[in-house]
Short mmCIF file of C-alpha atoms in Angstrom, two decimals:
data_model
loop_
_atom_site.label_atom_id
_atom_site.label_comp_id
_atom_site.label_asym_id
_atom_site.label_seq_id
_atom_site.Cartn_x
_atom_site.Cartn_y
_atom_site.Cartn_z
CA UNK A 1 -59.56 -247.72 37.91
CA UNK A 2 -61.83 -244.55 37.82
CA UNK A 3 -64.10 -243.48 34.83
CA UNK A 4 -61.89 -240.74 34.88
CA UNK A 5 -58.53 -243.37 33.67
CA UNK A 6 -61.51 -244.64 31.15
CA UNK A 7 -62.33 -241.38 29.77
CA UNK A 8 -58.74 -240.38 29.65
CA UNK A 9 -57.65 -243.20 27.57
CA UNK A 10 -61.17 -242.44 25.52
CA UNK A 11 -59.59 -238.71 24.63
CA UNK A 12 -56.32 -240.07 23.89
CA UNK A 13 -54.82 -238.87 20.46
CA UNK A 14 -53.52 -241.49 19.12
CA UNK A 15 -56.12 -243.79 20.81
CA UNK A 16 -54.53 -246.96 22.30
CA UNK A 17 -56.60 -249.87 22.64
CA UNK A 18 -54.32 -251.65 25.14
CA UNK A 19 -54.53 -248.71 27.37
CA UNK A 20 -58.54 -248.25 27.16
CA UNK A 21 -58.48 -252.06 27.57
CA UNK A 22 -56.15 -251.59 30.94
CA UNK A 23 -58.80 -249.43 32.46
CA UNK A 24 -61.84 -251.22 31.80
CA UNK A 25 -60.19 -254.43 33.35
CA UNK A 26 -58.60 -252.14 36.23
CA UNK A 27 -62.83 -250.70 36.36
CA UNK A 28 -63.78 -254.23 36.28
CA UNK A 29 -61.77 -255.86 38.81
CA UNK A 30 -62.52 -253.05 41.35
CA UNK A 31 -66.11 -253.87 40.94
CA UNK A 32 -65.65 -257.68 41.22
CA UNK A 33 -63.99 -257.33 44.65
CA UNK A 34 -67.19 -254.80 45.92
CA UNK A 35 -69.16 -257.31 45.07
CA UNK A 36 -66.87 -260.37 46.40
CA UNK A 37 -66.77 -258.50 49.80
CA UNK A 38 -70.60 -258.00 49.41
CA UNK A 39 -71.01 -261.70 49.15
CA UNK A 40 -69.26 -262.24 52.08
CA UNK A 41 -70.67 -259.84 53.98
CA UNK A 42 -74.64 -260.90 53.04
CA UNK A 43 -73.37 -264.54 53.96
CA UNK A 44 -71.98 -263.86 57.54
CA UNK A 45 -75.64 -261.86 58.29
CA UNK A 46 -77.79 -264.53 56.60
CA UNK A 47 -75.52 -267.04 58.61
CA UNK A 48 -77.43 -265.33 61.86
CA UNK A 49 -81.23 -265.44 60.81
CA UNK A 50 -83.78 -268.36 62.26
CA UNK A 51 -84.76 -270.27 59.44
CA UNK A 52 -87.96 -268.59 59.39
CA UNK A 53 -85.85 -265.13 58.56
CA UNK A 54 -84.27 -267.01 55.43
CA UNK A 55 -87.14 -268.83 54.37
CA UNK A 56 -88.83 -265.13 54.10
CA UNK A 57 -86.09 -263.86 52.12
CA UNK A 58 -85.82 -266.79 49.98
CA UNK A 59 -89.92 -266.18 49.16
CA UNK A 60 -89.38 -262.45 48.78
CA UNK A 61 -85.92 -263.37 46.22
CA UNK A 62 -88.24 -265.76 43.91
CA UNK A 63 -91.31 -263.27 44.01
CA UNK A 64 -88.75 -260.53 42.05
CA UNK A 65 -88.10 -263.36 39.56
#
């Protein structure tokens, strides 16, 4: 689902709820499989690094916390 299908069910007149709901879940699952494909990909590079490479990562992930 597009922001375009969002903003469309947005201007429609009558407004259905279902609808708008229909394209924020299409939006959302869309961005759920990005990121589950994401995941996977990260994991199958971090899967190659020495330990040394992951234990640098690992520092530079808790210093942004």
């Amino acid at each position: 689902a597009s922001g375009a299908e969002i903003a469309e069910a947005l201007r429609a007149d009558p407004f259905d709820p279902a609808a708008f709901e229909a394209a924020l879940r299409g939006r959302s699952a869309v961005q759920a499989e990005l990121a589950a494909q994401g995941a996977s990909s990260l994991s199958e590079i971090v899967s190659t690094m020495t330990p040394e490479a992951r234990a640098a990562l690992a520092e530079r992930l808790t210093r942004r916390r």
